[in-house]
Every structure is written in structure tokens, then in C-alpha cells.
Coordinates of C-alpha atoms and ligand atoms in Angstrom, one line a residue:
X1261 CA 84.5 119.2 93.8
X1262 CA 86.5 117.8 90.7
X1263 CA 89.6 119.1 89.1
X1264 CA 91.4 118.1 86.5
X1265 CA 94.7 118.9 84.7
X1266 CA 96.4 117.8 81.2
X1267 CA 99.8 118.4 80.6
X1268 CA 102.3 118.0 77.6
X1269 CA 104.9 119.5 75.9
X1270 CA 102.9 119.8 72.1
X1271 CA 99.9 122.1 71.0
X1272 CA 96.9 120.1 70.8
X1273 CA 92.7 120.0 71.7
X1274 CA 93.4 120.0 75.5
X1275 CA 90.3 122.1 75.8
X1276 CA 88.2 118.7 74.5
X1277 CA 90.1 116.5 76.5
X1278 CA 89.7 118.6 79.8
X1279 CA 86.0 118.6 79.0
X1280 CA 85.6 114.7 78.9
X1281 CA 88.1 114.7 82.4
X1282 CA 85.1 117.4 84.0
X1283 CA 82.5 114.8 82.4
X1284 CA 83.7 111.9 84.4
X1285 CA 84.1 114.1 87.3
X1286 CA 80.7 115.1 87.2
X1287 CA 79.1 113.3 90.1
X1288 CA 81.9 115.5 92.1
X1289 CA 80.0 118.9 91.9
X1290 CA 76.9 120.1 89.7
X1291 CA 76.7 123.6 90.5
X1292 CA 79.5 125.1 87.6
X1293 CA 81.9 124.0 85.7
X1294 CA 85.0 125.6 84.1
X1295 CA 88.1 125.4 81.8
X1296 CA 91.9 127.3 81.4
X1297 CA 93.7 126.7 78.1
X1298 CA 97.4 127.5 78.4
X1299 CA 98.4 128.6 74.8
X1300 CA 101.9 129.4 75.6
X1301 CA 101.2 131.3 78.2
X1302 CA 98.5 132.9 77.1
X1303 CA 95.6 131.8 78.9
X1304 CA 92.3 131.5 77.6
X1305 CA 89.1 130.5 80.2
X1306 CA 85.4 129.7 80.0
X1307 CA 83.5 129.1 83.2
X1308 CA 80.0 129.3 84.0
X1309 CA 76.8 128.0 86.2
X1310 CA 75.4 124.7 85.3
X1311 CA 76.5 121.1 84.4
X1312 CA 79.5 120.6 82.4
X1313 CA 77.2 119.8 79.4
X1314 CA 75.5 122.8 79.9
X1315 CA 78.2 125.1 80.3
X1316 CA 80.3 124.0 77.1
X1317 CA 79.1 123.5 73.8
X1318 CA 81.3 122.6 70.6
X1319 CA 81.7 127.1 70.0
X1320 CA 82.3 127.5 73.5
X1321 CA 84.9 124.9 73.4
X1322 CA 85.7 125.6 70.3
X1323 CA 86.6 129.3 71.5
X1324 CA 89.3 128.0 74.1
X1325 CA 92.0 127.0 71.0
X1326 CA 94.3 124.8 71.3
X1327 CA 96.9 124.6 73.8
X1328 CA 100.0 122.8 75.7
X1329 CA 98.2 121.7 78.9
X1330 CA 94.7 122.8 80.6
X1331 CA 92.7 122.8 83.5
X1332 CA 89.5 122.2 84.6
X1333 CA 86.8 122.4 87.5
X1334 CA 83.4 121.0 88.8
X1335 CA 81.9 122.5 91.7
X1336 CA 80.4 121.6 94.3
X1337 CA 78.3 124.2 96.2
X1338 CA 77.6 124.7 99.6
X1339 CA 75.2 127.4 100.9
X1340 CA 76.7 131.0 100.3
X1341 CA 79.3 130.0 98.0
X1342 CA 77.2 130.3 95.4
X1343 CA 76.9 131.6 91.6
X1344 CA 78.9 132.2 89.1
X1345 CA 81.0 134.3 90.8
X1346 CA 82.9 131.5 92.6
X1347 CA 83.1 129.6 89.3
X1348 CA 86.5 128.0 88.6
X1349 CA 89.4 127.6 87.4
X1350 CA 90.2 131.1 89.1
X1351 CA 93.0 133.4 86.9
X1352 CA 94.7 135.7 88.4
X1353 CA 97.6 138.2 87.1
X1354 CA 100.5 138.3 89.2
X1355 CA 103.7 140.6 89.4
X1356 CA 105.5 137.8 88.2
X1357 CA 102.9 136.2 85.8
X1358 CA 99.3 134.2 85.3
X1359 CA 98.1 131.7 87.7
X1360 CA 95.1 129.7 86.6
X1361 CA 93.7 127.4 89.7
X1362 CA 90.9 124.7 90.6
X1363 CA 90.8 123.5 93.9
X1364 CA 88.9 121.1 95.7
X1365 CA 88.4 121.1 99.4
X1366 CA 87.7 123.8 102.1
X1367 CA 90.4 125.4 104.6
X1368 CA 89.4 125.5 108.0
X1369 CA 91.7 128.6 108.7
X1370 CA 90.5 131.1 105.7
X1371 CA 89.2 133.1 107.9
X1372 CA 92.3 134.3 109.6
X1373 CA 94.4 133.9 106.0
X1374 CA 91.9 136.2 104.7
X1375 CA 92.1 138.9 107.2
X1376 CA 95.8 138.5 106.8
X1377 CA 96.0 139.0 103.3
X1378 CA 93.4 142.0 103.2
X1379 CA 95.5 143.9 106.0
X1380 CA 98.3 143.4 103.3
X1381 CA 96.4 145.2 100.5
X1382 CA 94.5 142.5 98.7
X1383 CA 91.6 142.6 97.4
X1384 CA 88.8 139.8 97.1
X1385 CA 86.4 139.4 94.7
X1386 CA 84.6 136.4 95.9
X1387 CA 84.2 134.4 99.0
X1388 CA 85.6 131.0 97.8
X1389 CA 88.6 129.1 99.4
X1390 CA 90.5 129.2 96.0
X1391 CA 90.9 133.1 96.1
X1392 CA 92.2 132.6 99.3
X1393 CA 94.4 130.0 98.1
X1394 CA 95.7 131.8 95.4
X1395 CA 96.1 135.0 97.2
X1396 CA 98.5 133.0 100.1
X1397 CA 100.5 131.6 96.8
X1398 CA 100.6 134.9 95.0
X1399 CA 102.3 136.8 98.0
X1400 CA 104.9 133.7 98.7
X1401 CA 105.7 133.9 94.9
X1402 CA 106.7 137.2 96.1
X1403 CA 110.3 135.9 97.3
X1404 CA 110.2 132.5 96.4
X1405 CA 111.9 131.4 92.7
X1406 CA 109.3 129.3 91.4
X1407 CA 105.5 129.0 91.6
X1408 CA 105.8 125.6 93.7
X1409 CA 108.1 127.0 95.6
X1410 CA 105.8 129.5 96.9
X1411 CA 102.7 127.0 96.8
X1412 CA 105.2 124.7 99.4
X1413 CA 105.1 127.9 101.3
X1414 CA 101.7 128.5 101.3
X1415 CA 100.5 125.4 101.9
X1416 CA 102.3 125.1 105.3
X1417 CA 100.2 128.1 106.1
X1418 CA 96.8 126.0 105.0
X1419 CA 94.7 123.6 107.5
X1420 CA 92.3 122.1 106.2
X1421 CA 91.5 119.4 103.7
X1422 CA 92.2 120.5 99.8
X1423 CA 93.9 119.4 96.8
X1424 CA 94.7 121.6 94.3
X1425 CA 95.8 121.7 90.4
X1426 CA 97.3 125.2 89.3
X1427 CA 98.6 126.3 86.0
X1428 CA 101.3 128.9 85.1
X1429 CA 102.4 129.6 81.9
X1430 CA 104.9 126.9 81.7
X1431 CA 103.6 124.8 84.4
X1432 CA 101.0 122.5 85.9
X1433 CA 101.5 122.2 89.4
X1434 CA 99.4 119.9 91.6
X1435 CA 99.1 119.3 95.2
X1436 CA 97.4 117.5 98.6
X1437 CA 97.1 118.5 101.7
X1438 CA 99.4 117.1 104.7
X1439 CA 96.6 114.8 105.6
X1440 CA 95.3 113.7 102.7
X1441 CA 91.8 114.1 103.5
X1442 CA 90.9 114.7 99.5
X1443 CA 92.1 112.3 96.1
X1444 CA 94.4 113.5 93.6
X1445 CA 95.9 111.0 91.3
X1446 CA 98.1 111.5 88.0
X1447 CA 98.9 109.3 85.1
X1448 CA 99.9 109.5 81.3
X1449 CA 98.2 109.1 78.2
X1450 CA 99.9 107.3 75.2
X1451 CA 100.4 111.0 73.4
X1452 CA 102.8 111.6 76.3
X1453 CA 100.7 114.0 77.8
X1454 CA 99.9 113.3 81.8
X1455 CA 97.1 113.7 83.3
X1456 CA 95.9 114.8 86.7
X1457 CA 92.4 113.9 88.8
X1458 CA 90.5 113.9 91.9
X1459 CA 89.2 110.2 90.4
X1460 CA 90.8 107.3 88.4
X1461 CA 87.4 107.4 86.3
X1462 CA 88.5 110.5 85.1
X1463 CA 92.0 109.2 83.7
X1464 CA 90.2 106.2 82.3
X1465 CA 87.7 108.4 80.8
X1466 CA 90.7 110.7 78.7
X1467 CA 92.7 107.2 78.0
X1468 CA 95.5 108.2 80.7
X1469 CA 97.0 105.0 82.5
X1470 CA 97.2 106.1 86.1
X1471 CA 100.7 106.3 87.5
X1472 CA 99.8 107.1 91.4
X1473 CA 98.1 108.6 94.0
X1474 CA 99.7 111.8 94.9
X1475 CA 101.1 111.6 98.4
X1476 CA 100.1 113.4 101.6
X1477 CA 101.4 117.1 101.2
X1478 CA 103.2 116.1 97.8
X1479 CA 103.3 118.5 94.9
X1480 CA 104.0 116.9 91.7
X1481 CA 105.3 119.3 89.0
X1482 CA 104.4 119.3 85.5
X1483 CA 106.9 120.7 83.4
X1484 CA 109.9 120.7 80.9
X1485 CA 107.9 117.1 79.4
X1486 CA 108.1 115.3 83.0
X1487 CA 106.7 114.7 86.1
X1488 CA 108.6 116.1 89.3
X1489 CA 108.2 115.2 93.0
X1490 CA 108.5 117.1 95.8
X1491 CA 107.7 115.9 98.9
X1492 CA 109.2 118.7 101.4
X1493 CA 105.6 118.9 103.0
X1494 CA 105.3 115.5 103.3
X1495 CA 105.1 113.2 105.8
X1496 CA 104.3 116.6 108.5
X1497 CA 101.3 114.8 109.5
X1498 CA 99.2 111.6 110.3
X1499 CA 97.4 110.8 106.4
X1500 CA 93.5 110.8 107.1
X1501 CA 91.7 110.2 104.1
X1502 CA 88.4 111.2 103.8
X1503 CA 86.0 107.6 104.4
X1504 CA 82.8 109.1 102.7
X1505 CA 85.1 108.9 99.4
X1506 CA 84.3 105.3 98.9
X1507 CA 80.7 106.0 101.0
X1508 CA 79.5 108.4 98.6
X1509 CA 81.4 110.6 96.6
X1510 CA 83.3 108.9 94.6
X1511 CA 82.3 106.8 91.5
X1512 CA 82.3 103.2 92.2
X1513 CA 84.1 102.9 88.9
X1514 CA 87.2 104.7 90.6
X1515 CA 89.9 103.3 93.1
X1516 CA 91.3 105.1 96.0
X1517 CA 94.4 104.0 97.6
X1518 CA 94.3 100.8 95.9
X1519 CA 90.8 99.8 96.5
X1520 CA 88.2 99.7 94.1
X1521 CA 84.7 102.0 95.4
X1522 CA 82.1 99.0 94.4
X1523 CA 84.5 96.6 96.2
X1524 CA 84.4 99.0 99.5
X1525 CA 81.0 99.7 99.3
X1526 CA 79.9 95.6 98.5
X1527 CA 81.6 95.0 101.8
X1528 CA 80.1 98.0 103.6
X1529 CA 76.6 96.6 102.6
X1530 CA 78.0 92.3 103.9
X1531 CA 79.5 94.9 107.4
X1532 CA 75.7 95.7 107.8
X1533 CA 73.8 92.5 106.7
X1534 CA 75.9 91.2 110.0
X1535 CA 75.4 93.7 112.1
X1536 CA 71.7 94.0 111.5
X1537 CA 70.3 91.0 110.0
X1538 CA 66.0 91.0 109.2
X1539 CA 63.7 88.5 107.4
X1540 CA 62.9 90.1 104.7
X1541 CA 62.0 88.7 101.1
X1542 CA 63.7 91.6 98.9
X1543 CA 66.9 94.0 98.7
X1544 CA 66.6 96.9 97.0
X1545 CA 69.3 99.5 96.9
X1546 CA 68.7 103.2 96.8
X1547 CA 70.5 104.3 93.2
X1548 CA 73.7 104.9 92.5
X1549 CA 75.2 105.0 95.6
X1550 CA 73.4 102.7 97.4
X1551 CA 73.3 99.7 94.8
X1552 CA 76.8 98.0 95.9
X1553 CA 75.7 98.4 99.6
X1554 CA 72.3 96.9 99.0
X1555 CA 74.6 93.9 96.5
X1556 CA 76.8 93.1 99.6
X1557 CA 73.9 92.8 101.7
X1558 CA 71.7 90.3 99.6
X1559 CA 74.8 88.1 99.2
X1560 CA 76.0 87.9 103.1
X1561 CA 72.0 87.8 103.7
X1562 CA 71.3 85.4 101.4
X1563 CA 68.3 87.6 100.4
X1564 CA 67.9 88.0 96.8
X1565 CA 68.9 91.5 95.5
X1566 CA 66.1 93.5 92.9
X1567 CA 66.1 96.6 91.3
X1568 CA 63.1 97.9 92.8
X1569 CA 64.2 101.5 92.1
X1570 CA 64.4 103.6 89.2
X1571 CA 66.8 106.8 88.8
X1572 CA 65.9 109.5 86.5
X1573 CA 68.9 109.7 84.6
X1574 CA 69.0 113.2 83.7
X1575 CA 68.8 115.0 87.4
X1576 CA 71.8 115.3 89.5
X1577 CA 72.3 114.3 93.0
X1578 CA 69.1 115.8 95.0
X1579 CA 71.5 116.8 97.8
X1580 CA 73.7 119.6 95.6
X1581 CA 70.7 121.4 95.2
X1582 CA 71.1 124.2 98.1
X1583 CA 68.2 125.2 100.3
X1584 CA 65.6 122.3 102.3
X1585 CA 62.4 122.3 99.8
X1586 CA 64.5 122.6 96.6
X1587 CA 66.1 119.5 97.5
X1588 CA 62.6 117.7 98.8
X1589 CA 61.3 118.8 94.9
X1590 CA 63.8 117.1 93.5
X1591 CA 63.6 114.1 95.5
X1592 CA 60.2 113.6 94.2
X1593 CA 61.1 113.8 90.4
X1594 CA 64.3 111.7 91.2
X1595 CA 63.0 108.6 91.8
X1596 CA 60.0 105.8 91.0
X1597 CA 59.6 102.6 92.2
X1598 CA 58.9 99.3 90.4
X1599 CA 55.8 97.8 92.0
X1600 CA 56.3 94.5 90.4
X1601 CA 59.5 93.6 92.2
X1602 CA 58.4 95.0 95.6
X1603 CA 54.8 94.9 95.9
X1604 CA 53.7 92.4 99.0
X1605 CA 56.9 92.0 99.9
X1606 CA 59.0 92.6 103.0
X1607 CA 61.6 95.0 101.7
X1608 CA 65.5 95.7 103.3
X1609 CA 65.9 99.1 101.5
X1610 CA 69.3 100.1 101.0
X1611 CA 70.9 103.7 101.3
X1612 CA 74.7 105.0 101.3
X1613 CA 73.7 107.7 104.2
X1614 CA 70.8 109.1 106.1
X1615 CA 72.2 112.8 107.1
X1616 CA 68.7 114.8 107.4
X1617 CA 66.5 111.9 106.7
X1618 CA 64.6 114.1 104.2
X1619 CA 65.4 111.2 101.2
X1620 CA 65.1 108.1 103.6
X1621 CA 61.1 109.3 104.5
X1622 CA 60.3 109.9 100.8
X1623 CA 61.5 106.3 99.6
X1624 CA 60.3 104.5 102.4
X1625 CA 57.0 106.3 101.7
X1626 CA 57.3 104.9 97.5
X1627 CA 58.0 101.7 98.9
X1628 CA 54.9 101.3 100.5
X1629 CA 52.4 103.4 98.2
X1630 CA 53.9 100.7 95.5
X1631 CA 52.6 98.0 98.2
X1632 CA 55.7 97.0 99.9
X1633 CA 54.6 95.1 103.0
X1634 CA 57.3 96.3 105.4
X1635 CA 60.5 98.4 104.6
X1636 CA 63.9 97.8 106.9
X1637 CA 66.1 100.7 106.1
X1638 CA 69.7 100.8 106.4
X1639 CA 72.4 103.0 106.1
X1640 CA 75.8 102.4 104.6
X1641 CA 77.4 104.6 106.4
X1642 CA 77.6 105.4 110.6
X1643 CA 75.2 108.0 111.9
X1644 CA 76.3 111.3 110.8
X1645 CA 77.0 113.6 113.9
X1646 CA 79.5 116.4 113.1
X1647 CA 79.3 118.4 110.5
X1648 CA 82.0 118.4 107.8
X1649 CA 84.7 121.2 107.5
X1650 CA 86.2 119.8 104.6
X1651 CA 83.9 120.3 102.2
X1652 CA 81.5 117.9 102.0
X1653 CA 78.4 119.1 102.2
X1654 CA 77.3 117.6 106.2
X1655 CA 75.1 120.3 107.7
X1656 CA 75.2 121.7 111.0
X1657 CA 74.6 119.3 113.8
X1658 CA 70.7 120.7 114.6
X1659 CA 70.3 119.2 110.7
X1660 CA 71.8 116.2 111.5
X1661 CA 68.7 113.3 112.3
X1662 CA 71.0 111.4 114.4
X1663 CA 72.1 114.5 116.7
X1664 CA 68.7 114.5 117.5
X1665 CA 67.0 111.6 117.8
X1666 CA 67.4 108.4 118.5
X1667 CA 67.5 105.1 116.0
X1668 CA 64.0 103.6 116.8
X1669 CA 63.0 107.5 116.8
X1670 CA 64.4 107.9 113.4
X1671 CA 62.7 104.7 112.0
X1672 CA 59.3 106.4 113.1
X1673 CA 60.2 109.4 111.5
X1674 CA 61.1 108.1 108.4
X1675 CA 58.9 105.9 108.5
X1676 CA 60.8 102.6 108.4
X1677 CA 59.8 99.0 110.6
X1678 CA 63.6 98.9 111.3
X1679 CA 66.8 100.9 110.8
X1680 CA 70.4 100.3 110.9
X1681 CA 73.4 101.6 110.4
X1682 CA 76.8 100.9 109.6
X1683 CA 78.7 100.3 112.5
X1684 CA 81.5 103.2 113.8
X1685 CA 84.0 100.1 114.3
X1686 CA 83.0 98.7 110.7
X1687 CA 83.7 101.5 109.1
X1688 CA 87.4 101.3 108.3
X1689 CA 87.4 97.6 107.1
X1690 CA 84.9 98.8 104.2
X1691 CA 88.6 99.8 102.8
X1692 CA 90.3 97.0 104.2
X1693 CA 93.7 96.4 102.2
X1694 CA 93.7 100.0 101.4
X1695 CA 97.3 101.8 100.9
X1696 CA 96.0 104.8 103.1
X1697 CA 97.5 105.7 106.1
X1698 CA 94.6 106.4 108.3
X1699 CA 91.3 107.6 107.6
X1700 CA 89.0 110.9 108.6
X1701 CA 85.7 109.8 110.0
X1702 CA 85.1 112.9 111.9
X1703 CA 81.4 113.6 110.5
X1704 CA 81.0 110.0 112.7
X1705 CA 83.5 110.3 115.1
X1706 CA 83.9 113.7 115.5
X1707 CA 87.8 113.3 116.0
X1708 CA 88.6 116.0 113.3
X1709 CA 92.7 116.1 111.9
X1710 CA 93.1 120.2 111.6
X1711 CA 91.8 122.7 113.7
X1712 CA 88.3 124.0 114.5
X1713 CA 87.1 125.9 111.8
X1714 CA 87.6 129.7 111.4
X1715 CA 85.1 130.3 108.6
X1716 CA 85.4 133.7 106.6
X1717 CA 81.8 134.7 107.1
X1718 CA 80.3 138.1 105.8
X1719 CA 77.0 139.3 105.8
X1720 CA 77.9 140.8 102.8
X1721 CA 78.5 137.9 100.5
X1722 CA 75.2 136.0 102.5
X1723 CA 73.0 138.9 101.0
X1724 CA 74.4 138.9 97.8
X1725 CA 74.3 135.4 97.3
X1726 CA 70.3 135.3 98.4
X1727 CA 69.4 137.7 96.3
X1728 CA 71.4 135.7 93.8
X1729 CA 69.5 132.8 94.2
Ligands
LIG493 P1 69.1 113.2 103.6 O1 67.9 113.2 102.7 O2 69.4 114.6 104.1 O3 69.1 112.2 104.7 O4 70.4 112.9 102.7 C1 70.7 111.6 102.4 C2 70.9 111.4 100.9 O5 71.7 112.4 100.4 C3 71.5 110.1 100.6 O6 70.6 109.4 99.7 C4 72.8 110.3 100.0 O7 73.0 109.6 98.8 C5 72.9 111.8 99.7 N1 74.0 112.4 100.4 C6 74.6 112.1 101.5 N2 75.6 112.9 101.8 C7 75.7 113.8 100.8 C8 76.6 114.9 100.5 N3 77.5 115.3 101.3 N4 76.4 115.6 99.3 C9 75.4 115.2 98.5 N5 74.6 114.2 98.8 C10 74.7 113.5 99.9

């Protein structure tokens, strides 16, 4: 998911601004998008299914007014969190105020917080991590003086991996979880105003020059025209950023913890052309995410690199689309090969990850109906073989190919003359002179940095979200 926050001290079009931040921050989550004006302190919100472009128009915008400082949301959906109803920013009324919040991440304990908080009288209305979030903030705020004094509260209450940008009506408040697992960076525009992101593209994109990375467990205060640290919660455990940021989700055009995404991903695809070299005449990377990986591995190959794939533009990422034969639809329109640059050739095909190997057997298929001669997958990143808790969308193991087969069995399936994968131990020096303290590979490893998951699961909100659908 992407959030995004824009603070400053003057009334101004913080509604357009917040609307070109959720544009960059796209890629992060196609399933809705949202925005929270703060005009002092009255809050004004739009929010809705779709893309960010569909979602806001110039009225629509138009209708938010202008404001101090804003928020803003793309989300990312995983089965039975979906519709409209878990749209964000999320505003809530509060005995001592408004609270507007976007949050990115999952908690692995909102299952018991939940409980907790509904024994105490509250009531949800959806079954997203953010009203749990807020809920554990509103009933700190209870005693605590200030709105990031509660959320310093709360947080030591949350496991999981989350970052978080909330709004009161004097405030923007912004926050990462003890380990790090999710990005959240800030920075200032020339206007004064700062500016708050899950990416760096998204700063770049609103003209903000980025300041930092927020720490592990940090919360960085927006208010009174400055920028205030407090690091109380951090430092309480080991930082483990999340890997697949510079695997997958992040644009290569950003830089996490001091490395550059194309530069991590470059060297993932060299990592692999060592580990699993093949005489091959072409390599071709699987758009977007796969094109640095597939660049690294024509250069430490020496086999030259073509663009033997093209990307329909104006689909998102086949993978956000929930449910199996959606997704396999939208492969098919996604995707069309050039026959010219692969046709009797002997292809290395390039992809950032092979998680259910749905996408791997399609390509490999185009590759050879446009007359490629043989096709050598491989795969930027490790096997996958634990699902994410975190909220990255990494299915349950008995989806995962490589739970269940083996690698020369998942060539066959998918159809490929060879496969490789990134290797476990490379994985880490794909971010090599990163500023990070450690990394979470646990969808690979399966050493995970919280504990197991307590999911808040009712077959109340499965129903309703089905029959949503
Ligand atoms: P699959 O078809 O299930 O093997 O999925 C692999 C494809 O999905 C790759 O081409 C990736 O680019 C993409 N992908 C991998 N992980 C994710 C994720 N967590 N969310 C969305 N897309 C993903």
C-alpha cells in the first residue's frame, strides 16, 4: 500500500498535490485510493474503489478545498479485505477530536487487539488493520496529552510490520514499526511544506527533496511549521526491512536505505547470471519488474539484453487482481511478445518472482508460440516458501510452486528448458551498501521478526465481501 502526507503551516491546493504523491505511489496498491484535506481542522475526505485516476477527477478534487496539510492512500488488497468499505484515509471522531489515517502494512496481533477493543465497547465497521490501528490510538489518546503520545502507546501494543501517516487537526503524525519491515521517508518542498512517503518517487514526483528515512519505531511529528523526532520506540528491536521492496514493490526509480531499486535489482539479475549461467543467444526481461534483473544478467553473461516483451501500459499489476482466473485473464491481455527479437532463438527469460507460477507458464508459452527455440527461466528472487504476514500479498504455502514441487518439477510445469533462482545466500548483497540494519526474508527463509500471526477472521466479513465481489 502507499501513503502519503503534506504538511505546512499556509492554506494551499494540498488536495492536488496529495493526488500527484498517490500517482507516484500507484504501483503500491490498485484496488482504491483516497484523500483527507485538513482545513483547519475541518476535515474534508474523498475515497473510493479504483485507480487513483479513476477515483479523482478535477470536481472531485476540486471538492476537497484547500487546506494546511493532507493525506493520502493507495491500497493494496488482499482477499477479504475488499471494497470500498476498507477504502482509506480512515476518519474517525474522537472524544478529544478528528483523526484521519492511512496505513500500510498488516499487524500480526489484530486479532487479539480487536477482541480487546470490542470487549471495551467499540465498534467496527470494517475489517481492515487501520480501524484497528486507530481504535488502539483512540483509547490511548484517552490519557495520554497528545495524539503521538498515545500512538507511542499504541504502537508498543502493535506486532507486525506497518507504517503509518495520521492527521489531526493540527498535526501530521508519521510512524514505522520497531522493525522496519515497511518504507516511510519525509522531505521538504521549496514552499516549506514537508512531505511524507512510503517511496522517494513519490517526493520527487511533488518536488520535495528528501530529508530521511524514518527510523525503526520513530514517529516524526509534523507540527507548529517543523519536523519533530521522537525516537522513544526506537531502537526496541533488530531493523528487518522488508527484501522484496527492492524485488518487487518498489519503483526502481526510488531508493531505500541508500540504495537505488534499479541498482539492487541490476545486481540481483549479475547474482543469478553466476549462479546459473546457460548458452543462450537473447535476454529478455519480464516488464517492469523484471527488466533491471534481466540488464544485470546480459551484462555479467555477456549475452545481449532485447526487449522481447511488450507491457500494456494501461493494466495494473496482474497479481492485485484477487481471485486465480481473474488474475490468469489478465495475464493474457497484459502482455505480447516481439517475434522479431526472439524468434529462433535460445531465450534466458527474466522474471522478478515466480510465487504460483501462473505468469511464468503463460510467458514461457508466448515465447515459444512467437518461435523462441528454447526459454531458460529465472527468477530474481529465492523460491518463495512462507507466506507473508506483512502485507504483501504471498499466498498460503499450498499456493506457493516451490512448497510443492521441486525446481526441475517446476521447469516442466511452466514449461521452461531450465530454471533458476536467486540464491537464499545472494539475496542480501542485491542491497549491498544499504544503511538498513538487517533485512526480512521470511517469505524465503521463513525466519519471521514478530510473532505468528493472530488474524481477525470472520465469516461475517468473508460473506459480505464475496457477495461484494
Ligand atoms: P505467479 O504468477 O503467481 O507466479 O506470480 C508471479 C508474478 O507476480 C511475477 O511476475 C511478479 O511480478 C508478480 N508478483 C510477485 N509477487 C507479487 C505480489 N506480492 N504482489 C503482486 N504481484 C506480485
Amino acid at each position: 500500500m502507499g501513503i502519503f502526507g503534506i504538511y505546512g503551516e499556509e492554506q494551499g491546493d494540498v488536495a492536488s498535490v496529495t493526488y500527484y504523491g498517490l500517482y507516484a505511489l500507484q504501483h503500491r496498491g490498485q484496488e482504491s485510493a483516497g484523500i483527507a484535506v485538513n482545513d483547519d481542522g475541518v476535515f474534508s475526505i474523498h475515497k473510493g474503489a479504483g485507480l487513483v485516476g479513476d477515483v479523482f477527477c478535477h470536481e472531485t478534487l476540486a471538492s476537497l478545498g484547500r487546506g494546511s496539510m493532507a493525506i493520502g492512500h493507495t491500497r493494496y488488497g488482499t482477499l477479504g479485505t475488499r471494497g470500498t468499505i476498507n477504502a482509506e484515509p480512515l476518519a474517525v471522531n474522537h472524544i478529544k477530536g478528528r483523526l484521519a489515517l492511512a496505513t500500510d502494512g498488516c499487524l500480526v496481533n489484530s486479532g487479539p487487539l480487536r477482541r480487546e477493543l470490542e470487549l471495551g465497547g467499540m465498534i467496527f465497521h470494517t475489517s481492515s488493520d487501520a480501524e484497528i490501528i486507530s481504535g488502539a490510538i483512540i483509547k490511548e489518546r484517552l490519557d495520554a496529552p497528545s495524539i503521538e503520545e498515545a500512538l507511542k502507546r499504541a504502537m508498543r501494543r502493535f506486532e507486525g510490520g506497518y507504517a503509518i501517516v495520521l492527521m489531526s487537526p493540527s498535526k501530521i503524525v508519521a510512524a514505522r514499526d520497531m522493525n522496519g519491515i515497511h518504507t516511510l521517508v519525509y522531505g521538504r518542498r521549496q514552499d516549506g511544506r514537508f512531505v511524507v512517503a512510503s517511496e522517494t518517487s513519490a517526493l520527487d514526483a511533488v518536488g520535495a527533496e528528501p530529508i530521511r528515512e524514518l527510523m525503526p519505531g520513530e514517529i516524526i511529528v509534523f507540527t507548529d511549521g517543523e519536523a519533530r523526532s521522537i525516537t522513544d520506540n526506537c531502537a526496541t528491536a533488530p531493523e528487518r526491512l522488508c527484501i522484496f521492496e527492492y524485488i518487487y514493490t518498489a519503483r526502481p526509480d526510488s531508493a531505500i536505505a541508500g540504495v537505488s531499486v534499479q541498482e539492487a535489482r541490476r545486481r540481483a539479475g549479475e547474482l543469478l547470471a553466476k549462479a546459473h549461467p546457460v548458452e543462450a543467444d537473447v535476454v529478455v526481461g519480464v516488464p517492469d519488474s523484471g527488466l533491471d534483473a534481466a540488464l544485470g544478467y546480459s551484462e555479467a553473461s555477456g549475452i545481449p539484453y532485447k526487449i522481447g516483451l511488450i507491457k500494456n501500459k494501461y493494466i495494473g499489476r496482474t497479481f492485485i487482481a484477487p481471485g486465480q482466473d481473474n488474475r490468469e485473464d489478465k495475464v493474457r491481455i497484459k502482455l505480447n511478445p516481439i517475434a522479431a527479437a526472439v524468434k529462433g532463438k535460445r531465450v534466458v527469460l527474466v522474471d522478478d518472482s515466480i510465487v504460483r507460477g501462473t505468469t511464468s507458464a503463460r510467458i514461457v508459452k508466448l515465447l515459444r508460440a512467437a518461435g523462441a527455440t528454447e526459454v531458460h527461466l529465472r527468477s530474481s528472487a529465492p523460491k518463495f516458501l512462507n507466506p507473508c504476514y506483512y502485507g504483501t500479498d504471498i499466498d498460503s504455502r499450498e499456493m506457493l510452486i516451490a512448497c510443492n514441487y521441486t525446481t526441475d518439477e517446476i521447469a516442466k510445469i511452466v514449461g521452461a528448458d531450465t530454471l533458476g533462482f536467486l540464491e537464499l545466500s545472494d539475496v542480501e548483497k542485491i542491497a549491498e551498501g544499504t544503511s538498513a540494519g538487517g533485512f526480512c526474508k521470511a517469505c524465503f527463509d521463513g525466519n519471521y521478526p514478530t510473532p505468528p500471526m493472530q488474524k481477525y477472521v470472520s465469516k461475517y466479513d468473508t460473506k459480505k465481501t464475496e457477495s461484494e465481489a
